[in-house]
PDB file of C-alpha atoms in Angstrom:
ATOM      1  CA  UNK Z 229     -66.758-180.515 129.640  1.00  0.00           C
ATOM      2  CA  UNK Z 230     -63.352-180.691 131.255  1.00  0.00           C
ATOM      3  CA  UNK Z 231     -61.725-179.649 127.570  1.00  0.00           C
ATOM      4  CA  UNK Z 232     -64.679-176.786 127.925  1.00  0.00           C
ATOM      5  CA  UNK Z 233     -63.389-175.376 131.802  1.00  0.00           C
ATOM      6  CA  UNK Z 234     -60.116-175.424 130.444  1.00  0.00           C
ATOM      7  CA  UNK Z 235     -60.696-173.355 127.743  1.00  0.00           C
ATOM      8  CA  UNK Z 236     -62.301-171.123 130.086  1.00  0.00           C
ATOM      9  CA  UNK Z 237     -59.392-170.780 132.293  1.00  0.00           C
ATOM     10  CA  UNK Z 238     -57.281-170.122 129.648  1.00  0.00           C
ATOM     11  CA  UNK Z 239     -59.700-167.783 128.493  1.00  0.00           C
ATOM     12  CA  UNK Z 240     -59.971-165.694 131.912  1.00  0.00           C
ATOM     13  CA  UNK Z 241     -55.666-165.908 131.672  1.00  0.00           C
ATOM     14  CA  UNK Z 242     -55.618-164.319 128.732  1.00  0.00           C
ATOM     15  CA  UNK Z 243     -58.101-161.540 129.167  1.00  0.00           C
ATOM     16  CA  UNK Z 244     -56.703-160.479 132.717  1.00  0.00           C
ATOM     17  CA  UNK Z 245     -53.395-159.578 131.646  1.00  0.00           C
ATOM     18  CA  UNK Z 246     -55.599-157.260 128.700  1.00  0.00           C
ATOM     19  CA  UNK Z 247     -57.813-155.996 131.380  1.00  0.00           C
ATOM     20  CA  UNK Z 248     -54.899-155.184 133.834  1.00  0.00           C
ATOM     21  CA  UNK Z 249     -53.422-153.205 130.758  1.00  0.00           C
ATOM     22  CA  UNK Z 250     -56.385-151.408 130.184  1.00  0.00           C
ATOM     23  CA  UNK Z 251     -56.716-150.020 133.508  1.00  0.00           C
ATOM     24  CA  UNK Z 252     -52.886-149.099 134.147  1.00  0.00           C
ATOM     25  CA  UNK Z 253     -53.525-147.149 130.691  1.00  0.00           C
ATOM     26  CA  UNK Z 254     -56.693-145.360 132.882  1.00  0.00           C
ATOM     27  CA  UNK Z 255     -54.783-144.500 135.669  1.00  0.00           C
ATOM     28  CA  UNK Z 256     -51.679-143.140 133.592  1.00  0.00           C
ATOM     29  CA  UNK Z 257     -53.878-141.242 131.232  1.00  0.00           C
ATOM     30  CA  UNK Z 258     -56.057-139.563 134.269  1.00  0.00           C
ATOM     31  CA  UNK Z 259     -52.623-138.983 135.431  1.00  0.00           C
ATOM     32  CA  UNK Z 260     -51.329-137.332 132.629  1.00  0.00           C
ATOM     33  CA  UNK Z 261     -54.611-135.213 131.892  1.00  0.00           C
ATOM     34  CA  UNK Z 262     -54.548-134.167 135.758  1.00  0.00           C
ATOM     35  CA  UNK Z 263     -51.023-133.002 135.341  1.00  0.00           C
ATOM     36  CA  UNK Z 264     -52.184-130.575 132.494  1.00  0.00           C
ATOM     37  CA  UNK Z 265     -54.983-129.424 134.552  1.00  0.00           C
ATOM     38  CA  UNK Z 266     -57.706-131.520 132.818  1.00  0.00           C
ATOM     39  CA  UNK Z 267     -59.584-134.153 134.681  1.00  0.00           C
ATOM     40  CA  UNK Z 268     -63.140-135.137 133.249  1.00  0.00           C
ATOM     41  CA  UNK Z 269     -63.448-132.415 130.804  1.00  0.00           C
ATOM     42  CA  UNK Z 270     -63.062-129.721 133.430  1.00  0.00           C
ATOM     43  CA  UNK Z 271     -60.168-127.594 133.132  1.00  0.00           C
ATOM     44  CA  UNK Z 272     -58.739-125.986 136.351  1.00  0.00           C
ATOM     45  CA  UNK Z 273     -58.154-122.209 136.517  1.00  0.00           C
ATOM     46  CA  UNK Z 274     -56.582-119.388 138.297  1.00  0.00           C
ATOM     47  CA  UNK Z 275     -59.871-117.592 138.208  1.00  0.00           C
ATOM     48  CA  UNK Z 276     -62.406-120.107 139.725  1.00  0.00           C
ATOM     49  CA  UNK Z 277     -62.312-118.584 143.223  1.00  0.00           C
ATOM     50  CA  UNK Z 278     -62.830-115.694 142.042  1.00  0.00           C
ATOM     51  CA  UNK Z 279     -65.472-116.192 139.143  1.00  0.00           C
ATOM     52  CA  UNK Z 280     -67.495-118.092 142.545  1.00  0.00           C
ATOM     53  CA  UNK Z 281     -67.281-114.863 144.658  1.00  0.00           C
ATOM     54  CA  UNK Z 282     -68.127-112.063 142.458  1.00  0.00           C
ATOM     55  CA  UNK Z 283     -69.957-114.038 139.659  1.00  0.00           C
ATOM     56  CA  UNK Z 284     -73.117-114.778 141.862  1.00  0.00           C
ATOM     57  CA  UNK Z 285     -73.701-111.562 143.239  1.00  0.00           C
ATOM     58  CA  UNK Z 286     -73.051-109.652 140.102  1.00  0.00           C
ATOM     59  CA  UNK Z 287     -76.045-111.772 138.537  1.00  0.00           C
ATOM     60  CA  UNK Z 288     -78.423-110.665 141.941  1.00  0.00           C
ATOM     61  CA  UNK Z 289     -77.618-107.090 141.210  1.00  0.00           C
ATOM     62  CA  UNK Z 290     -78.587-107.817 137.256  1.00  0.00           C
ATOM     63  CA  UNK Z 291     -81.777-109.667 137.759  1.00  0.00           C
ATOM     64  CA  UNK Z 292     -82.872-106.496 140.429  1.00  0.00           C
ATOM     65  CA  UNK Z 293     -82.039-104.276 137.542  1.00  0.00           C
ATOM     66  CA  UNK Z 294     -84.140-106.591 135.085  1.00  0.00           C
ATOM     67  CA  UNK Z 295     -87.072-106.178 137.868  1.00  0.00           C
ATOM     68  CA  UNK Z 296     -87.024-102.538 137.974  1.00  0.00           C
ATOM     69  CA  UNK Z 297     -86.493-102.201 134.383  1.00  0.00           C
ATOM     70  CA  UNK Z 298     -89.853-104.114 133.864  1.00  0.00           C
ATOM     71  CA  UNK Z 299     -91.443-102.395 136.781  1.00  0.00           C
ATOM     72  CA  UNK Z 300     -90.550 -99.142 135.034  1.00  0.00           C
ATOM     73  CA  UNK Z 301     -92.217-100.390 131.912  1.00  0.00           C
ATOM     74  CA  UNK Z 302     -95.047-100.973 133.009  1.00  0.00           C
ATOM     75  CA  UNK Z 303     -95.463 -97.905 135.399  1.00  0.00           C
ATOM     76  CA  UNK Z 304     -94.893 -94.690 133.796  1.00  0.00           C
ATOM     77  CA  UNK Z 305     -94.115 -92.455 137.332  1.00  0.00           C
ATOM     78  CA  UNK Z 306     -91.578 -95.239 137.833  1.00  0.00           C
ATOM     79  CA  UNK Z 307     -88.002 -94.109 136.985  1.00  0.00           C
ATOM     80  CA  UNK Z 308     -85.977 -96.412 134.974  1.00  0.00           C
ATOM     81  CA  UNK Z 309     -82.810 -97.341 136.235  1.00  0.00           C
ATOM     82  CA  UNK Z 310     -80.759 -95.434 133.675  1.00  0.00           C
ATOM     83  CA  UNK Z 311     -83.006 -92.316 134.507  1.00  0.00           C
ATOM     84  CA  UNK Z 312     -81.906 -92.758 138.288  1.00  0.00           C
ATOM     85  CA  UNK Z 313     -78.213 -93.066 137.137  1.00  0.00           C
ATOM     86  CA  UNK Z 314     -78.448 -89.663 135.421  1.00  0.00           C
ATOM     87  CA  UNK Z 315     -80.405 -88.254 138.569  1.00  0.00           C
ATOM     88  CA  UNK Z 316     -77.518 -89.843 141.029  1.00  0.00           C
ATOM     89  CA  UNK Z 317     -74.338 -88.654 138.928  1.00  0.00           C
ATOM     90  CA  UNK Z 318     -76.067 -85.062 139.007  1.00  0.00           C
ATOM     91  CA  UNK Z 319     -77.123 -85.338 142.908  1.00  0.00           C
ATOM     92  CA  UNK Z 320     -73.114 -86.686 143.920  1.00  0.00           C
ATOM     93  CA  UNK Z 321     -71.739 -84.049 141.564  1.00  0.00           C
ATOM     94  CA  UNK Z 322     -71.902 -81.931 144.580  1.00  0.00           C
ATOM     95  CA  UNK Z 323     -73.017 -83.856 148.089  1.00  0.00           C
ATOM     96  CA  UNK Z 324     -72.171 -80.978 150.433  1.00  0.00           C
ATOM     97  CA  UNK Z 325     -73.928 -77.745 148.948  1.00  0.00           C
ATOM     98  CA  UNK Z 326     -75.804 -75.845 151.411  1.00  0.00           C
ATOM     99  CA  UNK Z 327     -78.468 -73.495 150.518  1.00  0.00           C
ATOM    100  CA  UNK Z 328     -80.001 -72.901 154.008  1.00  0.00           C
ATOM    101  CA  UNK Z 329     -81.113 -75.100 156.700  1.00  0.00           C
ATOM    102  CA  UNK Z 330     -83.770 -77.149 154.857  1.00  0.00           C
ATOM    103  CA  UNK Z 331     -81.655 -77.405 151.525  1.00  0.00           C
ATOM    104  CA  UNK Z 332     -78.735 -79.480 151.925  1.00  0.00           C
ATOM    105  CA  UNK Z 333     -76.899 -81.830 150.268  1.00  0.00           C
ATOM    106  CA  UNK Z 334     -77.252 -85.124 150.352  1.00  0.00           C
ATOM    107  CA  UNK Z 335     -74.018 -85.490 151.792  1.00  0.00           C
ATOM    108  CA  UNK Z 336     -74.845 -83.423 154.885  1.00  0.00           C
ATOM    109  CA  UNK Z 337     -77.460 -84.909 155.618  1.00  0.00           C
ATOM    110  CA  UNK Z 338     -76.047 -88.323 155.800  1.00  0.00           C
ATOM    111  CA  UNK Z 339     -73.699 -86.552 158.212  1.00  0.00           C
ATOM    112  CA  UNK Z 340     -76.305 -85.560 160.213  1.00  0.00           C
ATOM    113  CA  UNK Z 341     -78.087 -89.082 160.720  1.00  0.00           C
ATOM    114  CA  UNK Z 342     -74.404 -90.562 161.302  1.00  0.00           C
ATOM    115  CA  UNK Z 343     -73.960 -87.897 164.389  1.00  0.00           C
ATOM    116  CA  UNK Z 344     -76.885 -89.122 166.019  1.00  0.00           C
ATOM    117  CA  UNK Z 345     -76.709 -92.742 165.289  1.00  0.00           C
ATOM    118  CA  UNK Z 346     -73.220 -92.136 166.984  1.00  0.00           C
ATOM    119  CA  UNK Z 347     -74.671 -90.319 170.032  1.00  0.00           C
ATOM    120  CA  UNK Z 348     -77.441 -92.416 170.782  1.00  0.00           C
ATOM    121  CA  UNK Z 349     -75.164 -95.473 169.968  1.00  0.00           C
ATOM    122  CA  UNK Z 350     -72.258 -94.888 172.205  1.00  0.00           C
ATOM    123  CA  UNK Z 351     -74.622 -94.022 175.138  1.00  0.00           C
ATOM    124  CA  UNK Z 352     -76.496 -96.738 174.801  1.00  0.00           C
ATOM    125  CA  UNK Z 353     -73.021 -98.584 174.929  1.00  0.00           C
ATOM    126  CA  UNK Z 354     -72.353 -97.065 178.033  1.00  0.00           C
ATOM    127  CA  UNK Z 355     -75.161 -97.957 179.798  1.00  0.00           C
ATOM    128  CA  UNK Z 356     -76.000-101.250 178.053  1.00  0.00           C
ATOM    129  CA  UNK Z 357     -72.890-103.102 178.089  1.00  0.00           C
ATOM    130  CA  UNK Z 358     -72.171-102.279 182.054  1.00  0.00           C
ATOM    131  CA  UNK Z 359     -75.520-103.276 182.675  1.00  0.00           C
ATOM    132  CA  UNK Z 360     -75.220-106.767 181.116  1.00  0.00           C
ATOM    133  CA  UNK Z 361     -71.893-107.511 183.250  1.00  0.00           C
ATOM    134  CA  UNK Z 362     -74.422-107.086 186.334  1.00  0.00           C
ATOM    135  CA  UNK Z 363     -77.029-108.643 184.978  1.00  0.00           C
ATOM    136  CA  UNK Z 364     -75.029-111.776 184.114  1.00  0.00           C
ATOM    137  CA  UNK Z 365     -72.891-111.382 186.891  1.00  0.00           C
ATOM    138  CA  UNK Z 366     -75.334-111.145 190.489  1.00  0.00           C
ATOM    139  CA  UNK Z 367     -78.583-112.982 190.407  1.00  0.00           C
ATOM    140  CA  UNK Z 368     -80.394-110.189 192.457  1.00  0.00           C
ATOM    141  CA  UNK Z 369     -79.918-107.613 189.893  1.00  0.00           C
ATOM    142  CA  UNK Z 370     -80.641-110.020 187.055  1.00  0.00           C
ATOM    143  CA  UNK Z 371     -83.579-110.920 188.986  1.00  0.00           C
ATOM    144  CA  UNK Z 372     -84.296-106.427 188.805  1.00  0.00           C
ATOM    145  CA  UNK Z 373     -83.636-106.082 185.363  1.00  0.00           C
ATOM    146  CA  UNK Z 374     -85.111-109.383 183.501  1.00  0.00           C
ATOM    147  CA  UNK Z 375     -88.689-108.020 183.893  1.00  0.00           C
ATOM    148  CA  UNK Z 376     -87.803-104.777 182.798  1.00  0.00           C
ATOM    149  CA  UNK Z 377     -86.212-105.825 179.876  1.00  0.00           C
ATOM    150  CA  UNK Z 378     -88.531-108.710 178.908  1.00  0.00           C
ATOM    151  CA  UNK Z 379     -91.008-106.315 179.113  1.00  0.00           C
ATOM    152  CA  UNK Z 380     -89.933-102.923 177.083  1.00  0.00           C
ATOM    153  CA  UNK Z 381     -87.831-105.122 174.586  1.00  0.00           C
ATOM    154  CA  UNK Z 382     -90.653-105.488 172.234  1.00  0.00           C
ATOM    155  CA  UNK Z 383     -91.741-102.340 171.970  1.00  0.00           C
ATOM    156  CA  UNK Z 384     -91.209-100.516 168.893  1.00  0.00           C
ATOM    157  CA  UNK Z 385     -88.495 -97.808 169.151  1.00  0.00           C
ATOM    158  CA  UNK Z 386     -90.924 -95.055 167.406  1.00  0.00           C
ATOM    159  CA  UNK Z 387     -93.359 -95.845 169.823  1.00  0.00           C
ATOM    160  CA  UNK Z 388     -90.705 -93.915 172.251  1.00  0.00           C
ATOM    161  CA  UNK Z 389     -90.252 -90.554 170.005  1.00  0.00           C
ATOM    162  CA  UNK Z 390     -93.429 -89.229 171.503  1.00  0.00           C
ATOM    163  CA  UNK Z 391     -92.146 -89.336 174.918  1.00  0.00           C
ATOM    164  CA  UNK Z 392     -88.965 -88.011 173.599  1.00  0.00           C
ATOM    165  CA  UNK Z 393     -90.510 -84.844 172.107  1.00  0.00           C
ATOM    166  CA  UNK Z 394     -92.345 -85.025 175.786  1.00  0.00           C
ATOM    167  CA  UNK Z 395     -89.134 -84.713 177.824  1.00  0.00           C
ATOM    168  CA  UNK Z 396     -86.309 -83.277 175.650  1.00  0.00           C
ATOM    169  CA  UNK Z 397     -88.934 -80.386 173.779  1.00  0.00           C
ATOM    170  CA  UNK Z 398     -86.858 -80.778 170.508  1.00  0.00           C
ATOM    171  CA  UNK Z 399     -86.356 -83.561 167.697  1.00  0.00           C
ATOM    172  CA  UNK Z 400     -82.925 -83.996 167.488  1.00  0.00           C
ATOM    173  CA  UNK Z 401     -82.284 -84.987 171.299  1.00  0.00           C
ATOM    174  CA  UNK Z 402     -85.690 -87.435 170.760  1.00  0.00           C
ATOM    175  CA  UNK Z 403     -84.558 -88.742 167.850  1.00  0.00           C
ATOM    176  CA  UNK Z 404     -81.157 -89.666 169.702  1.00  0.00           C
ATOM    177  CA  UNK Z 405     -83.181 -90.855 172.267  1.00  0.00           C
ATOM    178  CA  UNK Z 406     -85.359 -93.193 169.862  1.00  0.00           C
ATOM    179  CA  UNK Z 407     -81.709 -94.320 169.049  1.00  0.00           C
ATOM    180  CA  UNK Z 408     -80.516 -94.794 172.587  1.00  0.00           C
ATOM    181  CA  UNK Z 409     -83.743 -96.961 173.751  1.00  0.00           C
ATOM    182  CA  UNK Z 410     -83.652 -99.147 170.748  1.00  0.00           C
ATOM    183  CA  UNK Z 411     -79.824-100.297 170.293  1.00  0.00           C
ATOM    184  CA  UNK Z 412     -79.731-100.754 174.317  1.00  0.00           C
ATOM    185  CA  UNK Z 413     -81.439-103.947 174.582  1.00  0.00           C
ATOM    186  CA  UNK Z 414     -79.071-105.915 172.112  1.00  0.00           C
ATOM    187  CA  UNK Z 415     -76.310-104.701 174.392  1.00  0.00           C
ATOM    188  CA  UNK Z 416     -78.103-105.909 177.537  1.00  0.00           C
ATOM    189  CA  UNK Z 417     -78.932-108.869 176.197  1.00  0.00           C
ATOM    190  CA  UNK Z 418     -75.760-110.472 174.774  1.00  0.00           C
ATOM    191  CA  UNK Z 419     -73.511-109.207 177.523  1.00  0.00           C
ATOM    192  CA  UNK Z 420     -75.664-110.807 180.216  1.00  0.00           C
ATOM    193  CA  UNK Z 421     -75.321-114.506 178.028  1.00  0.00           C
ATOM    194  CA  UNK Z 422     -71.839-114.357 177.744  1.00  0.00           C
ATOM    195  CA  UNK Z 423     -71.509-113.472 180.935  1.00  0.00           C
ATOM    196  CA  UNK Z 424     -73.807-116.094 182.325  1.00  0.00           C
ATOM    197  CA  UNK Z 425     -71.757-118.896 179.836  1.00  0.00           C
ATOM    198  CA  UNK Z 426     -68.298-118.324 181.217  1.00  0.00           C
ATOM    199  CA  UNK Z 427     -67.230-121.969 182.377  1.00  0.00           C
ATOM    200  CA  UNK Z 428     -68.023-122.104 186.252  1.00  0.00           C
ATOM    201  CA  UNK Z 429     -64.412-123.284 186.554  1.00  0.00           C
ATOM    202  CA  UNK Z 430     -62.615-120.184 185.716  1.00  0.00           C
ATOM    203  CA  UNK Z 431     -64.897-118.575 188.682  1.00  0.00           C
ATOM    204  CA  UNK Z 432     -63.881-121.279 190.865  1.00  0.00           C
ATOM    205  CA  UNK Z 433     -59.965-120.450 190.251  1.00  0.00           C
ATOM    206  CA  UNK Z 434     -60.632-116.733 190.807  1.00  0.00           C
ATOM    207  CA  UNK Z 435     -62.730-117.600 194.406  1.00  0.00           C
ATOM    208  CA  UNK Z 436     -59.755-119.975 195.124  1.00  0.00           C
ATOM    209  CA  UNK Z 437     -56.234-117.246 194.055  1.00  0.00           C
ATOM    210  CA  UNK Z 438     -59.237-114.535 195.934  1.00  0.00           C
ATOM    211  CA  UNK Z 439     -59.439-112.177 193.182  1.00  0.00           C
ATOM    212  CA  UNK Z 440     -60.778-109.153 193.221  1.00  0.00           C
ATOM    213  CA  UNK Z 441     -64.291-108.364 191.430  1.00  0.00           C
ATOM    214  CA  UNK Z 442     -62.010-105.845 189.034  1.00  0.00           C
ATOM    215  CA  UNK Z 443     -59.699-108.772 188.555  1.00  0.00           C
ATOM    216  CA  UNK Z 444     -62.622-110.638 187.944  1.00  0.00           C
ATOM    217  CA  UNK Z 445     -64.100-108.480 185.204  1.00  0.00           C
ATOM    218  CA  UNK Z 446     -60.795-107.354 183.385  1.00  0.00           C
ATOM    219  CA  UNK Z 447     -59.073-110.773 183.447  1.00  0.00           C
ATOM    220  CA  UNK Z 448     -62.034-113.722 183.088  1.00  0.00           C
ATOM    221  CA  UNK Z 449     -65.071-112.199 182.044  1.00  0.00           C
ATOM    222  CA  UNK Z 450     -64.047-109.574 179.824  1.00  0.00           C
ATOM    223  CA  UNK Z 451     -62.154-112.159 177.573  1.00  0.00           C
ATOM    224  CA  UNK Z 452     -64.623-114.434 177.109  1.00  0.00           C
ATOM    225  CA  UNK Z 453     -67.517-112.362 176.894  1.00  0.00           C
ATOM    226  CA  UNK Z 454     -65.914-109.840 174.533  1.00  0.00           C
ATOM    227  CA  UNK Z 455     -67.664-112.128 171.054  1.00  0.00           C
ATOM    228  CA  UNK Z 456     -70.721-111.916 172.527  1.00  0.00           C
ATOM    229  CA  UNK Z 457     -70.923-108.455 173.440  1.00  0.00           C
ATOM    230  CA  UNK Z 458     -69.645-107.520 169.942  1.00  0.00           C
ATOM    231  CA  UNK Z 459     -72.561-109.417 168.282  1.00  0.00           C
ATOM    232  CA  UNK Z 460     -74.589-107.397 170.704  1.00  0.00           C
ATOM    233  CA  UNK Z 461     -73.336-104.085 169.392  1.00  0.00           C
ATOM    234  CA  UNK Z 462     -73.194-105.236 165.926  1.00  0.00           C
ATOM    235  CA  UNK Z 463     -77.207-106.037 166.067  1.00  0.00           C
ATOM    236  CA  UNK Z 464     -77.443-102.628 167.515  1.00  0.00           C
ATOM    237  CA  UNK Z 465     -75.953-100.431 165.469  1.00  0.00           C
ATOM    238  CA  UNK Z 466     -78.006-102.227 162.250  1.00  0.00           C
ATOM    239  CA  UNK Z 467     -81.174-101.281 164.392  1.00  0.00           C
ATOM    240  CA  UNK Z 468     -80.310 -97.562 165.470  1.00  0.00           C
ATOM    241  CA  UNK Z 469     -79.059 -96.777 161.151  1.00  0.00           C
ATOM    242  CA  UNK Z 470     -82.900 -98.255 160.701  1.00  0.00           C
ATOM    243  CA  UNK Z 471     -84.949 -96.171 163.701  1.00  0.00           C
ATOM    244  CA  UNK Z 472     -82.983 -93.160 162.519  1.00  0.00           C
ATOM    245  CA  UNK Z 473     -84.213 -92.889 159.234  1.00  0.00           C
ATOM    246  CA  UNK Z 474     -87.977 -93.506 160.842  1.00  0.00           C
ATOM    247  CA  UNK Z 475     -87.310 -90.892 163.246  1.00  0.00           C
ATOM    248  CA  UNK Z 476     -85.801 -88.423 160.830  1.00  0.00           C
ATOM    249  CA  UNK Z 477     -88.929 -88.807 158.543  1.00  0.00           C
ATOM    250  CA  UNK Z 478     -91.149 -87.516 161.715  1.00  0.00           C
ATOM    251  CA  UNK Z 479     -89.217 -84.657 163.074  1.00  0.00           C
ATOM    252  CA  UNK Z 480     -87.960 -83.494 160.134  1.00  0.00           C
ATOM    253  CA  UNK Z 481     -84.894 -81.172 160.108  1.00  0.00           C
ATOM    254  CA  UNK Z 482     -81.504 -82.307 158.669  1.00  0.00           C
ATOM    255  CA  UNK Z 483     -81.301 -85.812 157.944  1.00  0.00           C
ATOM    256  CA  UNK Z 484     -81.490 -88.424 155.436  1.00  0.00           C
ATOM    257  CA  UNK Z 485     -84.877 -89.468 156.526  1.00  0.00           C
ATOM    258  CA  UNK Z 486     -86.211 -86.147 156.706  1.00  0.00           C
ATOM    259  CA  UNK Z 487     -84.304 -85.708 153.193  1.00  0.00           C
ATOM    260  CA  UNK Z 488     -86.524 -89.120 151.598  1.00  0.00           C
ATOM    261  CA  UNK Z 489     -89.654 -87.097 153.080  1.00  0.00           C
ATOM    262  CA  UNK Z 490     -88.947 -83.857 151.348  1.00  0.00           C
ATOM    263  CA  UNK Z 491     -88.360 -85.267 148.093  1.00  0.00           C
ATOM    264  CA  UNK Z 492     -91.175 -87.522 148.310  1.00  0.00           C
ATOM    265  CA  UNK Z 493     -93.209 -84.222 149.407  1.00  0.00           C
ATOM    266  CA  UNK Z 494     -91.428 -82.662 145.896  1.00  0.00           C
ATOM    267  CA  UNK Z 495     -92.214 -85.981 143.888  1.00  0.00           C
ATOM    268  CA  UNK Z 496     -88.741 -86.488 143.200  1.00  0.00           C
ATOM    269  CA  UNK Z 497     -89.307 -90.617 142.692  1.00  0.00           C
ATOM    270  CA  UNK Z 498     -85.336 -90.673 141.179  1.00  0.00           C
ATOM    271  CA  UNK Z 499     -83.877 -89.667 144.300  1.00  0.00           C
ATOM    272  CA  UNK Z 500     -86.456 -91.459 146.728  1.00  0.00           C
ATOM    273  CA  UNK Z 501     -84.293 -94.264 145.433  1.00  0.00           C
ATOM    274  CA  UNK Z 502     -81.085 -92.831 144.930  1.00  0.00           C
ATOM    275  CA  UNK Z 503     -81.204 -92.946 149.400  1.00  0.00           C
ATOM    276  CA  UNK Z 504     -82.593 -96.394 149.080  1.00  0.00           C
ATOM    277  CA  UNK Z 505     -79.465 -97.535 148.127  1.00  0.00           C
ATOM    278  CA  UNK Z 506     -77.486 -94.918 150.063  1.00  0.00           C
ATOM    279  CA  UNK Z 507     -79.466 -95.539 153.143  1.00  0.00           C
ATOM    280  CA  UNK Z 508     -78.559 -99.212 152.252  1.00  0.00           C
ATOM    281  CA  UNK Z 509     -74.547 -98.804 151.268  1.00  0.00           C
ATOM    282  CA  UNK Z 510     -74.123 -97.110 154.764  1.00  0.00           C
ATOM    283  CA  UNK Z 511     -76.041 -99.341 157.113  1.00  0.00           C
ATOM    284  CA  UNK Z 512     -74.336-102.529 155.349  1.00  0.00           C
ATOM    285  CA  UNK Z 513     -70.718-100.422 155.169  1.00  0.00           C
ATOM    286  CA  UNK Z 514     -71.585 -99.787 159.712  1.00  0.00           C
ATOM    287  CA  UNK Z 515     -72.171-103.452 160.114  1.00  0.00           C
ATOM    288  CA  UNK Z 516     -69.021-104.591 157.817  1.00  0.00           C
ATOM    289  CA  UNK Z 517     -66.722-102.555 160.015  1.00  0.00           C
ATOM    290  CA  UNK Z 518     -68.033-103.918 163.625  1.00  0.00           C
ATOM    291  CA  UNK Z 519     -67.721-107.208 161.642  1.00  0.00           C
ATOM    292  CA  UNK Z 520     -63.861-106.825 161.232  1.00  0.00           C
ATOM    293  CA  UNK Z 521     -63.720-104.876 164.676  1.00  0.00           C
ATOM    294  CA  UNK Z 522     -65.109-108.260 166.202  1.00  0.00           C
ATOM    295  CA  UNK Z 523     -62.884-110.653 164.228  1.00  0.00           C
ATOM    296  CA  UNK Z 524     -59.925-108.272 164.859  1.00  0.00           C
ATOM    297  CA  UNK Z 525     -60.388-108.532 168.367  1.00  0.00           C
ATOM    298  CA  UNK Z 526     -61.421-112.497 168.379  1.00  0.00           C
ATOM    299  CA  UNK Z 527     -58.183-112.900 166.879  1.00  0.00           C
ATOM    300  CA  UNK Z 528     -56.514-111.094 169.030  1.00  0.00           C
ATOM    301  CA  UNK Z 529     -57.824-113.630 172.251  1.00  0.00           C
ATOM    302  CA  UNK Z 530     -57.164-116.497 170.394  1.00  0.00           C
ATOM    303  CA  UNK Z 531     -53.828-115.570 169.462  1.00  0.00           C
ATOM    304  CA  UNK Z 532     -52.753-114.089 172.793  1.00  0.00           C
TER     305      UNK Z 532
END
């Protein structure tokens, strides 16, 4: 038995110097294949980054192709995607002809929804964002305003073109108006939270150095209220590019909603679509630039 243990202890010596070997060889090999760029079977590359950004979405915009492709197929009035392609190359040829006042390019008319998205937009901006400082700021007008808001909020910005066409007697100050009443309350809304979240301390060292309410606004709330009022104005100006094209469809005029209604009214299906994706490209291409507006100036706090 003892002759047996023995054996077995010289056994376990000489495998661990073996086994000790074999894993040094591991580790150096590993090593060596992670100093070539190889670990596991997966190679590293320069590209991964950016196969991971543009590969996915490249593959959404194929399988909506697929989709309409098969929807086409199966639905004759459907245009196919390549017949759309033909119809948008032709249509973008030349964006800004103008044959009179109901047949204008498609450029123009894009122009025209921008100019009142801006109108009603930047009013609503000056009324909205002021309005949230108060709100946030004294409890008695919050206490005004909350019902007011809470109430109107959910109502649905065409339900205000009527009274627009009511006041104004024309469709392209209601339609700015439909604008101006729906982007507001985003505004409102965010301003008065980041107004109401600035640390109670800061307020305390403005009461105590006696600083004026200007003081006040410019040099504590303004600062930290600024990424919250931007979030308010970017969830505005998504909402005004979407009443516009609404409003546009009932008034009619120049527009690229009234433009989607006359060519559904002509049965143009190829360029129903064709402002699909414009209406799209331009909505996404307003919120991208508020995006780096609001980083540009979050940035600029954090760095000052």
């Amino acid at each position: 038995m003892s002759a047996i243990l023995q054996n077995g202890a010289l056994l376990e010596k000489a495998v661990e110097p073996a086994v000790a070997i074999s894993t040094d060889e591991k580790v150096t090999r590993t090593e060596r294949l992670a100093a070539r760029g190889i670990v596991f079977g997966h190679r590293k590359s320069r590209f991964g980054p950016w196969v991971l950004k543009f590969l996915p979405p490249l593959l959404g915009l194929a399988m909506l192709v697929l989709v309409w492709q098969i929807i086409a197929a199966k639905n004759s009035n459907f245009p196919t995607p390549l017949v759309t392609w033909d119809a948008a190359l032709k249509l973008f040829a030349d964006p800004f002809y103008s044959n009179g006042p109901n047949d204008q390019g498609i450029g123009w008319n894009i122009l025209a929804s921008l100019k009142r998205v801006a109108v009603g937009f930047g009013l609503a901006a000056v009324v909205g964002i002021p309005l949230g400082f108060m709100i946030g700021r004294f409890k008695f007008v919050a206490g005004m305003f909350n019902p007011i808001v809470s109430l109107l909020k959910p109502v649905s910005p065409l339900a205000w073109l009527p009274i627009g066409l009511l006041v104004f007697k024309a469709a392209d100050p209601a339609a700015i108006w439909s604008i101006f009443i729906c982007s507001i309350w985003p505004m409102i809304i965010n301003t008065a939270v980041g107004v109401q979240r600035v640390p109670q301390d800061y307020m305390n060292v403005a009461r105590v150095l006696n600083l004026s309410e200007w003081k006040i606004i410019t040099k504590i709330l303004l600062p930290s209220v600024l990424p919250y009022m931007l979030t308010g104005v970017r969830l505005a100006i998504g909402t005004a590019w979407l009443v516009i094209v609404a409003a546009e469809m009932l008034t009619g005029g120049v527009g690229i909603g009234f433009w989607v209604w006359d060519e559904w009214n002509n049965l143009n299906v190829p360029h129903i679509i064709i402002a699909i994706v414009v209406i799209g490209v331009v909505g996404l291409a307003l919120e991208q630039a508020l995006v780096f507006l609001a980083k540009s100036f979050t940035y600029e706090e954090v760095g000052s």
